[in-house]
């Protein structure tokens, strides 16, 4: 059986990671932010987008809301994301 | 979904809480913390430190396993004490084999804050707890 050789560290793949799924990534970030927020407290959730080697959406809540209520981890379960530490 | 055998989701939060309650008091400075699944509304920083294990839900592979995120939060009268207890809980959960939990993985690092409700200093982390469903 012929093996298909896939090379991932190419400039084209880097370009894809930075640009191809921006809309989907940001939509998921907004769903997570909506699930993590409280009605009537729009300042409780912060959403920031930036690009490193890939497009990133950062959703943050005050630390006490995660420690006491699990705002982010419960929101992650709600939208189907797995919680893990940053490598 | 029909046709599955009757199984129930396990309760790894409670298993982890009971296990930590047997192990942690010997490993941290007195006063020994108390353990539970809720933080009592009357808790104050003057009381013994409080360790609470919450089940924050997560992926499920029915009818075989569930793998909820467990959130462990420590309340105490000081930042260093909370950090020490939370760090010890994190280390124990990842190092020990706990009967009733298949595996504990994916730790997140400690976050600290002050609880606006009782002025306790909180320190919190999460792990993923994979557990088999339970036969009735």
Coordinates of N, CA and C in Angstrom, one line a residue:
Chain A
X1 N 0.8 -1.2 0.0 CA 0.0 0.0 0.0 C 0.9 1.2 0.0
X2 N 0.6 2.1 -0.9 CA 1.4 3.3 -1.0 C 1.1 4.2 0.2
X3 N 2.1 4.7 0.8 CA 2.0 5.7 2.0 C 1.9 7.1 1.4
X4 N 1.0 7.9 1.9 CA 1.0 9.3 1.6 C 1.8 10.0 2.6
X5 N 2.8 10.8 2.1 CA 3.7 11.5 3.0 C 3.1 12.9 3.2
X6 N 2.8 13.2 4.4 CA 2.2 14.5 4.8 C 3.2 15.3 5.5
X7 N 3.5 16.5 5.0 CA 4.4 17.4 5.7 C 3.6 18.5 6.3
X8 N 3.6 18.7 7.6 CA 2.8 19.7 8.2 C 3.5 21.1 8.4
X9 N 4.8 21.0 8.6 CA 5.5 22.3 8.9 C 5.9 23.0 7.6
X10 N 4.8 23.4 6.9 CA 5.0 24.2 5.7 C 4.3 25.6 5.8
X11 N 4.8 26.5 5.1 CA 4.2 27.9 5.2 C 2.7 27.9 4.9
X12 N 2.3 27.0 4.0 CA 0.9 27.1 3.6 C 0.0 26.6 4.8
X13 N 0.5 25.6 5.6 CA -0.3 25.1 6.7 C -0.3 26.2 7.8
X14 N 0.8 26.9 8.0 CA 0.8 28.0 8.9 C -0.2 29.0 8.6
X15 N -0.3 29.3 7.3 CA -1.2 30.3 6.8 C -2.7 29.9 7.1
X16 N -2.9 28.6 6.8 CA -4.3 28.0 7.1 C -4.6 28.2 8.6
X17 N -3.7 27.9 9.5 CA -4.0 28.0 10.9 C -4.2 29.4 11.3
X18 N -3.6 30.4 10.7 CA -3.8 31.7 11.0 C -5.1 32.3 10.4
X19 N -5.6 31.8 9.3 CA -6.6 32.5 8.6 C -7.8 31.6 8.3
X20 N -7.7 30.3 8.1 CA -8.8 29.5 7.5 C -10.0 29.4 8.4
X21 N -9.9 29.3 9.7 CA -11.0 29.0 10.5 C -11.3 30.1 11.5
X22 N -11.0 31.3 11.1 CA -11.2 32.4 12.1 C -12.7 32.6 12.4
X23 N -13.6 32.5 11.4 CA -15.0 32.7 11.7 C -15.5 31.6 12.7
X24 N -15.1 30.3 12.5 CA -15.6 29.3 13.3 C -15.0 29.4 14.7
X25 N -13.7 29.8 14.8 CA -13.1 29.9 16.1 C -13.8 31.0 16.9
X26 N -14.0 32.2 16.2 CA -14.7 33.3 16.9 C -16.1 33.0 17.3
X27 N -16.8 32.2 16.5 CA -18.2 31.8 16.8 C -18.2 30.9 18.0
X28 N -17.2 30.0 18.1 CA -17.2 29.1 19.3 C -16.8 29.9 20.5
X29 N -15.9 30.9 20.4 CA -15.6 31.8 21.5 C -16.8 32.5 22.0
X30 N -17.6 33.0 21.1 CA -18.8 33.8 21.5 C -19.8 32.8 22.2
X31 N -19.9 31.6 21.7 CA -20.8 30.6 22.4 C -20.3 30.4 23.8
X32 N -19.0 30.2 23.9 CA -18.4 29.9 25.3 C -18.7 31.1 26.2
X33 N -18.5 32.4 25.6 CA -18.6 33.6 26.4 C -20.1 33.7 26.9
X34 N -21.0 33.4 26.0 CA -22.4 33.5 26.3 C -22.8 32.5 27.5
X35 N -22.2 31.3 27.4 CA -22.5 30.3 28.4 C -21.8 30.6 29.7
X36 N -20.7 31.3 29.7 CA -20.0 31.7 30.9 C -20.5 32.9 31.6
X37 N -21.3 33.7 30.9 CA -21.8 35.0 31.4 C -23.0 34.9 32.2
X38 N -23.3 36.0 32.9 CA -24.6 36.1 33.6 C -25.5 37.1 33.0
X39 N -26.8 36.8 32.8 CA -27.6 37.9 32.3 C -27.6 39.1 33.1
X40 N -27.4 40.3 32.5 CA -27.4 41.5 33.2 C -26.0 41.9 33.7
X41 N -25.0 41.1 33.5 CA -23.6 41.4 33.9 C -22.7 41.3 32.7
X42 N -22.8 42.2 31.7 CA -22.0 42.0 30.5 C -20.5 42.1 30.8
X43 N -20.1 42.8 31.9 CA -18.7 42.9 32.1 C -18.0 41.7 32.8
X44 N -18.8 40.7 33.1 CA -18.3 39.5 33.7 C -17.4 38.7 32.8
X45 N -17.6 38.8 31.5 CA -16.9 38.0 30.6 C -16.1 38.9 29.6
X46 N -14.9 38.5 29.4 CA -14.0 39.3 28.5 C -13.6 38.4 27.3
X47 N -13.8 38.8 26.1 CA -13.4 38.1 24.9 C -12.3 38.9 24.2
X48 N -11.3 38.2 23.9 CA -10.2 38.9 23.2 C -9.7 37.9 22.1
X49 N -9.5 38.4 20.9 CA -8.9 37.6 19.8 C -7.5 38.1 19.4
X50 N -6.7 37.1 19.2 CA -5.3 37.5 18.7 C -4.8 36.3 17.9
X51 N -3.7 36.6 17.2 CA -3.1 35.5 16.4 C -1.7 35.3 16.8
X52 N -1.3 34.0 17.1 CA 0.1 33.7 17.3 C 0.5 32.9 16.1
X53 N 0.8 31.6 16.2 CA 1.0 30.8 15.0 C -0.4 30.3 14.5
X54 N -1.4 30.6 15.3 CA -2.8 30.3 14.9 C -3.7 31.3 15.4
X55 N -5.0 31.3 14.9 CA -6.0 32.3 15.4 C -6.5 31.8 16.8
X56 N -6.6 32.8 17.7 CA -6.9 32.4 19.1 C -8.1 33.3 19.6
X57 N -9.0 32.7 20.3 CA -10.0 33.5 21.0 C -9.8 33.2 22.5
X58 N -9.6 34.2 23.3 CA -9.4 34.1 24.7 C -10.7 34.6 25.4
X59 N -11.3 33.7 26.2 CA -12.5 34.1 27.0 C -12.1 34.0 28.4
X60 N -12.3 35.1 29.1 CA -11.9 35.1 30.6 C -13.0 35.6 31.4
X61 N -13.0 35.1 32.7 CA -14.0 35.6 33.7 C -13.2 35.9 34.9
X62 N -13.7 36.7 35.8 CA -13.0 37.0 37.1 C -12.7 35.6 37.8
X63 N -11.5 35.5 38.4 CA -11.1 34.3 39.0 C -12.0 33.7 40.0
X64 N -12.7 34.6 40.8 CA -13.6 34.1 41.8 C -14.8 33.4 41.2
X65 N -15.2 33.8 40.0 CA -16.3 33.2 39.4 C -16.0 31.8 38.9
X66 N -14.7 31.5 38.5 CA -14.3 30.2 38.2 C -14.1 29.4 39.4
X67 N -13.5 29.9 40.5 CA -13.2 29.2 41.7 C -14.5 28.8 42.4
X68 N -15.4 29.7 42.5 CA -16.6 29.5 43.3 C -17.7 28.8 42.5
X69 N -17.9 29.3 41.3 CA -19.0 28.8 40.5 C -18.6 27.9 39.3
X70 N -17.3 27.8 39.0 CA -16.9 27.0 37.8 C -17.5 27.6 36.5
X71 N -17.5 28.9 36.5 CA -18.2 29.6 35.3 C -17.6 29.1 34.0
X72 N -16.3 29.0 33.9 CA -15.7 28.6 32.6 C -15.8 27.1 32.4
X73 N -15.5 26.3 33.4 CA -15.5 24.9 33.2 C -16.9 24.4 32.9
X74 N -17.9 25.0 33.5 CA -19.3 24.5 33.2 C -19.7 25.0 31.8
X75 N -19.2 26.2 31.4 CA -19.5 26.7 30.1 C -18.8 25.8 29.0
X76 N -17.6 25.4 29.3 CA -16.9 24.5 28.4 C -17.7 23.2 28.2
X77 N -18.2 22.6 29.3 CA -18.9 21.4 29.1 C -20.2 21.7 28.3
X78 N -20.8 22.8 28.5 CA -22.0 23.2 27.8 C -21.8 23.2 26.3
X79 N -20.7 23.8 25.8 CA -20.5 23.9 24.4 C -19.7 22.7 23.9
X80 N -19.3 21.8 24.7 CA -18.6 20.6 24.3 C -17.1 20.7 24.1
X81 N -16.5 21.6 24.9 CA -15.1 21.7 24.9 C -14.5 20.9 26.1
X82 N -13.3 20.3 25.9 CA -12.7 19.6 27.0 C -11.8 20.6 27.7
X83 N -11.8 20.5 29.0 CA -10.9 21.4 29.8 C -9.6 20.8 30.1
X84 N -8.5 21.5 29.7 CA -7.2 21.1 30.1 C -6.3 22.2 30.2
X85 N -5.2 22.0 30.9 CA -4.2 23.1 31.1 C -3.5 23.4 29.8
X86 N -3.0 24.6 29.7 CA -2.2 25.0 28.6 C -0.9 24.2 28.6
X87 N -0.5 23.6 27.5 CA 0.8 22.8 27.6 C 2.0 23.8 27.8
Chain B
X1 N -32.4 7.6 23.2 CA -31.6 6.5 23.0 C -32.2 5.3 23.8
X2 N -32.5 4.3 23.1 CA -33.1 3.1 23.8 C -32.2 1.9 23.5
X3 N -32.4 0.8 24.2 CA -31.7 -0.4 24.0 C -30.4 -0.5 24.7
X4 N -30.0 0.5 25.5 CA -28.8 0.4 26.3 C -29.1 -0.3 27.6
X5 N -28.1 -1.0 28.1 CA -28.3 -1.6 29.4 C -28.5 -0.5 30.5
X6 N -29.2 -0.9 31.5 CA -29.4 0.2 32.6 C -28.2 0.4 33.4
X7 N -27.6 1.5 33.2 CA -26.4 1.9 34.0 C -26.6 3.3 34.5
X8 N -25.8 3.6 35.6 CA -26.0 5.0 36.2 C -24.6 5.7 36.1
X9 N -24.6 7.0 35.9 CA -23.3 7.7 36.0 C -22.7 7.6 37.3
X10 N -21.4 7.4 37.4 CA -20.7 7.3 38.7 C -20.6 8.7 39.3
X11 N -20.2 8.9 40.5 CA -20.1 10.1 41.2 C -18.6 10.4 41.6
X12 N -17.7 10.7 40.6 CA -16.3 10.8 41.0 C -16.0 12.0 41.9
X13 N -16.9 13.0 41.9 CA -16.7 14.1 42.8 C -16.7 13.7 44.2
X14 N -17.7 12.9 44.5 CA -17.9 12.4 45.9 C -16.8 11.4 46.3
X15 N -16.4 10.6 45.3 CA -15.3 9.6 45.6 C -14.0 10.4 45.9
X16 N -13.7 11.4 45.0 CA -12.5 12.2 45.2 C -12.6 12.9 46.6
X17 N -13.7 13.5 46.9 CA -13.9 14.2 48.2 C -13.6 13.3 49.3
X18 N -14.2 12.1 49.3 CA -14.0 11.2 50.4 C -12.5 10.7 50.5
X19 N -11.9 10.5 49.4 CA -10.5 10.1 49.4 C -9.6 11.2 49.9
X20 N -9.8 12.4 49.4 CA -9.0 13.6 49.9 C -9.1 13.7 51.4
X21 N -10.4 13.5 51.9 CA -10.6 13.7 53.3 C -9.8 12.7 54.2
X22 N -9.5 11.5 53.6 CA -8.7 10.6 54.4 C -7.2 10.8 54.3
X23 N -6.8 11.5 53.2 CA -5.3 11.6 53.0 C -4.8 13.0 53.3
X24 N -5.5 14.0 53.0 CA -4.9 15.4 53.0 C -4.6 15.9 54.5
X25 N -5.5 15.6 55.5 CA -5.2 16.2 56.8 C -3.9 15.9 57.3
X26 N -3.3 14.7 57.0 CA -2.0 14.3 57.5 C -0.9 15.0 56.8
X27 N -1.2 15.6 55.6 CA -0.2 16.2 54.8 C 0.0 17.7 54.9
X28 N -1.0 18.3 55.5 CA -0.9 19.8 55.6 C -0.9 20.2 57.0
X29 N -0.5 21.5 57.2 CA -0.4 22.0 58.6 C -1.7 22.2 59.2
X30 N -1.8 22.0 60.6 CA -3.0 22.2 61.3 C -3.5 23.7 61.2
X31 N -4.7 24.0 61.3 CA -5.9 23.1 61.5 C -6.2 22.3 60.3
X32 N -6.7 21.0 60.6 CA -7.0 20.2 59.4 C -8.2 20.7 58.7
X33 N -8.2 20.7 57.4 CA -9.3 21.2 56.6 C -10.5 20.3 56.7
X34 N -11.7 20.9 56.5 CA -12.9 20.0 56.4 C -13.2 19.9 54.9
X35 N -13.9 18.8 54.6 CA -14.2 18.4 53.2 C -15.6 18.3 52.9
X36 N -16.1 18.7 51.7 CA -17.5 18.6 51.4 C -17.7 18.8 49.9
X37 N -19.0 18.8 49.6 CA -19.4 19.0 48.2 C -20.0 20.4 48.0
X38 N -20.2 21.1 49.1 CA -20.6 22.5 49.0 C -19.8 23.3 50.0
X39 N -19.8 24.6 49.8 CA -19.2 25.5 50.8 C -20.4 26.0 51.7
X40 N -20.3 25.7 53.0 CA -21.5 26.1 53.9 C -21.6 27.6 53.8
X41 N -22.9 28.1 53.8 CA -23.1 29.6 53.7 C -22.6 30.3 55.0
X42 N -22.4 29.5 56.1 CA -22.0 30.2 57.3 C -20.4 30.1 57.5
X43 N -19.7 29.6 56.5 CA -18.3 29.5 56.6 C -17.6 30.8 56.7
X44 N -16.6 31.0 57.5 CA -15.9 32.3 57.6 C -14.4 31.9 57.6
X45 N -13.5 32.9 57.3 CA -12.1 32.6 57.3 C -11.6 32.2 58.7
X46 N -12.4 32.5 59.8 CA -11.9 32.1 61.1 C -12.1 30.6 61.3
X47 N -12.9 29.9 60.5 CA -13.2 28.5 60.7 C -12.0 27.7 60.0
X48 N -12.0 26.4 60.2 CA -11.0 25.6 59.6 C -11.1 25.7 58.0
X49 N -9.9 25.5 57.3 CA -10.0 25.6 55.9 C -11.0 24.6 55.3
X50 N -11.6 25.0 54.2 CA -12.7 24.2 53.6 C -12.2 23.7 52.2
X51 N -12.3 22.4 51.9 CA -12.0 21.9 50.6 C -13.3 21.4 50.0
X52 N -13.7 21.9 48.8 CA -14.9 21.5 48.2 C -14.6 20.9 46.8
X53 N -15.2 19.8 46.5 CA -15.0 19.2 45.1 C -16.3 19.3 44.4
X54 N -16.3 20.0 43.3 CA -17.5 20.2 42.4 C -17.4 19.4 41.2
X55 N -18.6 19.0 40.7 CA -18.7 18.3 39.4 C -19.1 19.3 38.4
X56 N -18.3 19.7 37.4 CA -18.6 20.7 36.4 C -19.1 20.1 35.1
X57 N -19.4 18.8 35.1 CA -19.9 18.1 33.9 C -18.8 18.0 32.9
X58 N -19.1 17.3 31.8 CA -18.1 17.1 30.7 C -18.6 16.0 29.8
X59 N -17.6 15.5 29.0 CA -17.9 14.5 28.0 C -18.5 13.2 28.6
X60 N -19.3 12.5 27.8 CA -19.9 11.2 28.2 C -19.8 10.3 27.0
X61 N -19.5 9.0 27.3 CA -19.5 8.0 26.3 C -20.4 6.9 26.8
X62 N -21.7 7.2 26.6 CA -22.7 6.3 27.2 C -22.8 5.0 26.4
X63 N -23.0 3.8 27.0 CA -23.2 3.6 28.5 C -21.9 3.2 29.2
X64 N -20.8 3.6 28.7 CA -19.5 3.1 29.2 C -18.9 4.0 30.3
X65 N -18.6 5.2 29.9 CA -17.9 6.1 30.9 C -18.5 7.5 30.9
X66 N -18.2 8.2 31.9 CA -18.4 9.6 31.9 C -17.0 10.2 32.4
X67 N -16.7 11.4 31.9 CA -15.4 12.1 32.3 C -15.7 13.5 32.6
X68 N -16.3 13.8 33.8 CA -16.6 15.2 34.2 C -15.3 15.9 34.6
X69 N -15.4 17.2 34.5 CA -14.3 18.1 35.0 C -14.6 18.2 36.5
X70 N -13.7 17.8 37.4 CA -13.8 18.1 38.8 C -13.1 19.4 39.1
X71 N -13.8 20.2 39.8 CA -13.2 21.5 40.3 C -13.0 21.4 41.8
X72 N -11.7 21.5 42.2 CA -11.4 21.5 43.7 C -11.1 22.9 44.1
X73 N -11.8 23.4 45.0 CA -11.6 24.8 45.5 C -11.4 24.8 47.0
X74 N -10.3 25.5 47.5 CA -10.0 25.5 48.9 C -10.3 26.9 49.4
X75 N -11.0 27.0 50.5 CA -11.2 28.3 51.1 C -10.4 28.3 52.4
X76 N -9.6 29.4 52.7 CA -9.0 29.5 54.0 C -8.7 30.9 54.3
X77 N -8.0 31.2 55.4 CA -7.8 32.5 55.9 C -6.5 33.2 55.2
X78 N -5.8 32.4 54.4 CA -4.6 33.0 53.8 C -4.3 32.4 52.5
X79 N -3.6 33.2 51.7 CA -3.2 32.8 50.4 C -2.3 31.6 50.4
X80 N -1.3 31.6 51.2 CA -0.3 30.5 51.3 C -0.9 29.2 51.7
X81 N -1.8 29.3 52.7 CA -2.5 28.1 53.2 C -3.4 27.5 52.2
X82 N -4.1 28.4 51.5 CA -5.0 27.8 50.4 C -4.2 27.2 49.3
X83 N -3.1 27.9 48.9 CA -2.3 27.3 47.9 C -1.7 26.0 48.2
X84 N -1.2 25.9 49.5 CA -0.6 24.7 49.9 C -1.6 23.5 49.9
X85 N -2.8 23.7 50.4 CA -3.8 22.7 50.5 C -4.2 22.3 49.1
X86 N -4.5 23.3 48.2 CA -4.9 23.0 46.9 C -3.8 22.3 46.1
X87 N -2.6 22.7 46.3 CA -1.5 22.1 45.6 C -1.3 20.6 46.0
X88 N -1.5 20.4 47.4 CA -1.5 19.0 47.9 C -2.6 18.2 47.3
X89 N -3.8 18.7 47.2 CA -4.9 18.0 46.6 C -4.6 17.6 45.1
X90 N -4.1 18.6 44.4 CA -3.7 18.4 43.0 C -2.7 17.2 42.9
X91 N -1.6 17.3 43.7 CA -0.6 16.3 43.6 C -1.2 14.9 44.0
X92 N -2.0 14.8 45.0 CA -2.5 13.5 45.5 C -3.4 13.0 44.4
X93 N -4.3 13.8 43.9 CA -5.3 13.3 42.9 C -4.5 12.7 41.7
X94 N -3.4 13.3 41.3 CA -2.7 12.8 40.1 C -1.7 11.7 40.4
X95 N -1.4 11.6 41.7 CA -0.4 10.5 42.0 C -1.0 9.2 42.5
X96 N -2.1 9.3 43.2 CA -2.7 8.1 43.8 C -3.7 7.4 42.9
X97 N -3.8 6.1 43.1 CA -4.9 5.4 42.4 C -6.1 5.4 43.3
X98 N -7.2 6.0 42.9 CA -8.3 6.1 43.8 C -9.4 5.1 43.4
X99 N -9.8 4.2 44.2 CA -10.8 3.2 43.9 C -12.1 3.9 43.5
X100 N -12.6 3.6 42.3 CA -13.9 4.2 41.9 C -13.7 5.2 40.8
X101 N -12.4 5.7 40.6 CA -12.1 6.6 39.5 C -11.1 5.9 38.6
X102 N -11.4 5.8 37.3 CA -10.5 5.0 36.4 C -9.2 5.8 36.2
X103 N -9.3 7.1 35.9 CA -8.0 7.9 35.8 C -8.3 9.3 36.0
X104 N -7.3 10.0 36.5 CA -7.4 11.5 36.7 C -6.3 12.1 35.8
X105 N -6.7 13.0 34.9 CA -5.8 13.6 34.0 C -6.1 15.1 33.8
X106 N -5.3 15.7 32.9 CA -5.5 17.1 32.4 C -5.7 18.1 33.5
X107 N -4.7 18.2 34.4 CA -4.8 19.2 35.5 C -4.7 20.6 34.9
X108 N -5.4 21.6 35.5 CA -5.2 23.0 35.2 C -4.5 23.6 36.4
X109 N -3.7 24.7 36.2 CA -2.9 25.2 37.3 C -3.8 26.0 38.3
X110 N -3.3 26.3 39.4 CA -4.1 26.9 40.5 C -4.5 28.4 40.1
X111 N -5.7 28.7 40.4 CA -6.1 30.2 40.3 C -6.5 30.6 41.7
X112 N -6.2 31.9 42.0 CA -6.5 32.4 43.3 C -7.4 33.6 43.2
X113 N -8.2 33.8 44.2 CA -9.0 35.0 44.3 C -9.6 35.1 45.7
X114 N -10.2 36.2 46.0 CA -10.9 36.4 47.3 C -12.4 36.2 47.0
X115 N -13.0 35.4 47.9 CA -14.5 35.2 47.8 C -15.2 36.4 48.3
X116 N -16.0 37.1 47.4 CA -16.7 38.3 47.8 C -17.8 38.0 48.8
X117 N -18.2 36.7 48.9 CA -19.3 36.4 49.8 C -18.8 36.2 51.3
X118 N -17.7 35.6 51.5 CA -17.2 35.3 52.9 C -15.8 35.8 53.1
X119 N -15.2 36.5 52.2 CA -13.9 37.1 52.4 C -12.8 36.0 52.5
X120 N -13.1 34.7 52.3 CA -12.1 33.7 52.3 C -11.2 33.8 51.1
X121 N -9.9 33.3 51.3 CA -9.0 33.3 50.1 C -9.2 31.9 49.4
X122 N -9.6 32.0 48.2 CA -9.8 30.7 47.4 C -8.6 30.4 46.6
X123 N -8.4 29.1 46.4 CA -7.4 28.6 45.5 C -8.1 27.4 44.8
X124 N -8.0 27.3 43.5 CA -8.9 26.4 42.8 C -8.1 25.8 41.6
X125 N -8.4 24.5 41.2 CA -7.9 23.9 40.0 C -9.0 22.9 39.5
X126 N -8.8 22.4 38.3 CA -9.7 21.4 37.8 C -8.8 20.2 37.3
X127 N -9.5 19.0 37.3 CA -8.9 17.9 36.6 C -10.0 17.1 35.9
X128 N -9.7 16.2 35.0 CA -10.7 15.4 34.4 C -10.7 14.0 35.0
X129 N -11.9 13.6 35.4 CA -12.0 12.3 36.1 C -12.8 11.3 35.3
X130 N -12.1 10.3 34.7 CA -12.8 9.3 33.9 C -13.3 8.2 34.8
X131 N -14.6 7.9 34.7 CA -15.1 6.8 35.6 C -16.1 6.0 34.8
X132 N -16.1 4.7 35.1 CA -17.0 3.8 34.5 C -18.4 4.1 35.0
X133 N -19.4 3.8 34.2 CA -20.8 3.9 34.7 C -21.0 2.7 35.6
X134 N -22.0 2.8 36.4 CA -22.3 1.9 37.5 C -23.5 1.0 37.2
X135 N -23.3 -0.3 37.4 CA -24.5 -1.2 37.2 C -25.4 -1.0 38.4
X136 N -26.7 -1.2 38.1 CA -27.7 -0.9 39.1 C -27.7 -2.1 40.1

